[in-house]
XYZ file of C-alpha atoms in Angstrom:
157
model
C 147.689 124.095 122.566
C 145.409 126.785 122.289
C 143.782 129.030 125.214
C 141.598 132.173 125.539
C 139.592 134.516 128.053
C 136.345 134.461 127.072
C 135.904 137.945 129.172
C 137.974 138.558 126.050
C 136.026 137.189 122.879
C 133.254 139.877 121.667
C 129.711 138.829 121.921
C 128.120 137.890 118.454
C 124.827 138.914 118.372
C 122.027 137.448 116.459
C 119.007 138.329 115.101
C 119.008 141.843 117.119
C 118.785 140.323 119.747
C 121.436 140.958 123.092
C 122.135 137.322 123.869
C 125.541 136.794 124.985
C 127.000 134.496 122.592
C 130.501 134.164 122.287
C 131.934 131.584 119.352
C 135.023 130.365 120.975
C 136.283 127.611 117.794
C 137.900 130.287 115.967
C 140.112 131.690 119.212
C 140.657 127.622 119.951
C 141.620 127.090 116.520
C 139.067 124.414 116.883
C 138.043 122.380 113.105
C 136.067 119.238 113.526
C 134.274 120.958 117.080
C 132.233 124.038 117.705
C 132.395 125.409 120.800
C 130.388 128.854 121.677
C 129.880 130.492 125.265
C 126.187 132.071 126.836
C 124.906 133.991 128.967
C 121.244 134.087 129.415
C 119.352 136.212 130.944
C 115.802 135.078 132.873
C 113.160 134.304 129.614
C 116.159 134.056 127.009
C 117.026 130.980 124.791
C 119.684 129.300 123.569
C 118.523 129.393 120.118
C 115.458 131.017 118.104
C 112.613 128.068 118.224
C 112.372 124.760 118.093
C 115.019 122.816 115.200
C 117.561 119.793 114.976
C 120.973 119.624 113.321
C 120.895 116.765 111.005
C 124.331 116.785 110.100
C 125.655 117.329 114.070
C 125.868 115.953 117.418
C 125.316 118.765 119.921
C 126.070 119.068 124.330
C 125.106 121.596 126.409
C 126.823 121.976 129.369
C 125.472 124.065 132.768
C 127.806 125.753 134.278
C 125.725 127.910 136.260
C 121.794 128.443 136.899
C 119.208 126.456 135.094
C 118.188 125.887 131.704
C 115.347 124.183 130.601
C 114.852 122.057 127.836
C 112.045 121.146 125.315
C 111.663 118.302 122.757
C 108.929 117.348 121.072
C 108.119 114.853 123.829
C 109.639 116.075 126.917
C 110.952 118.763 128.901
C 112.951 118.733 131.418
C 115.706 121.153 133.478
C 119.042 120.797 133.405
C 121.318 122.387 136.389
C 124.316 123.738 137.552
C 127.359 120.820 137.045
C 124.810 119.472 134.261
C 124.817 118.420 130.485
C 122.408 117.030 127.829
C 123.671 115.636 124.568
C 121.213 116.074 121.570
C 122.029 113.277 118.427
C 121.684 114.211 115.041
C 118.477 115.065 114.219
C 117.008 115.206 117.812
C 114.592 118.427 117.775
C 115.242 120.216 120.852
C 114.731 124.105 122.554
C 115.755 125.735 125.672
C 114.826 128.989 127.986
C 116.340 130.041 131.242
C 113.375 129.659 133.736
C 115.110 130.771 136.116
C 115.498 133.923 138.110
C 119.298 134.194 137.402
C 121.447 134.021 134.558
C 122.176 130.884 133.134
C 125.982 130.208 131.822
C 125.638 127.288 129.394
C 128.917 126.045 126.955
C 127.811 124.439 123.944
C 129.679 121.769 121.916
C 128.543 120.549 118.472
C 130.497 118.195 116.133
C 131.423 117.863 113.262
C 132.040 121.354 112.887
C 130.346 123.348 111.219
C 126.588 122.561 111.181
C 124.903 123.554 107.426
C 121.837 121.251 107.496
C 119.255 123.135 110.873
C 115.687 121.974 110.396
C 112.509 122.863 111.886
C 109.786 120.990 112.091
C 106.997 122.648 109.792
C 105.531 120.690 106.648
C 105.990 121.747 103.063
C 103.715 124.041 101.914
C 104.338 123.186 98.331
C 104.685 119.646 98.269
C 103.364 118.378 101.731
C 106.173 115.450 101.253
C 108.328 116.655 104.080
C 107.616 117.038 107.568
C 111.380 119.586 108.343
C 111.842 122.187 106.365
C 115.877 123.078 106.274
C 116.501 126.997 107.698
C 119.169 128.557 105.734
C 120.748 132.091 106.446
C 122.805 134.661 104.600
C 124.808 135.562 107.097
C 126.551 138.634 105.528
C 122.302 139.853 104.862
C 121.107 138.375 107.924
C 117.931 137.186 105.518
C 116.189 133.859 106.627
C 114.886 131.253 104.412
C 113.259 128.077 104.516
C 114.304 125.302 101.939
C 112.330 121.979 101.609
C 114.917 119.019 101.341
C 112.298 116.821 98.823
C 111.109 119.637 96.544
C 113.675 122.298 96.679
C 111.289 125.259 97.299
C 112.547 127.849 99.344
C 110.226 130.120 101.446
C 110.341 133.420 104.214
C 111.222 132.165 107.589
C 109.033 133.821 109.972
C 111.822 135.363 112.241
């Protein structure tokens, strides 16, 4: 058994940005489930634009406040004491709406996630319709990669 304070895990910030993110697998000892803690602030996301993980299951849990959610044909809120499950490949994106801060745990499985699409056509080949978004972590450079032609492009961050 495994436990930990997330008052004690150090945000990991992305992208310059200062969303509280905290990856909690690693302090859980966690391998076939990633598990990462927010905080969001009023007009902050969960992640950086609309994608889907192919390769991953994901649930987002409310614990407090109000996030809402956007797929490609919905959008809808999801409250306090609330969860939404997103299947492989289900495009999805979220903002707190709300006039508080939302807290919002996150579980995805299998761990970890390497195939994130977005939905944007080929420019090269036209032939796919979700371009996979790749990114050096140690460089923080983004790329784009389509899965029929291999061509890899700028993401526009």
């Amino acid at each position: 058994m495994e436990t930990v304070d997330i008052d004690d895990v150090e945000p990991a910030f992305m992208d310059g940005s200062d969303l509280d993110r905290r990856g909690l697998s690693e302090h859980l000892g966690t391998e076939d489930l990633a598990i990462n803690y927010y905080a969001i602030e009023p007009g902050e996301a969960l992640s950086g634009g609309m994608h889907a993980h192919f390769d991953q299951e994901e649930v987002f849990y409310v614990v407090e406040g109000e996030v809402t959610f956007e797929t490609p044909d919905d959008e809808f809120a999801v409250g306090a004491h609330e969860a939404v499950r997103f299947a492989p490949g289900e495009f999805q994106t979220s903002v707190n709406d709300g006039d508080e801060t939302a807290v919002v745990i996150a579980l995805g499985a299998p761990k970890p996630s390497e195939d994130v699409r977005v939905p944007m056509a080929c420019r090269e080949c036209g032939d796919s319709e979700t371009l996979q978004f790749l990114m050096d972590k140690e460089g923080g450079e983004h790329r784009l990669r389509c899965p029929e032609c291999g061509n890899e492009f700028d993401a526009p961050v």
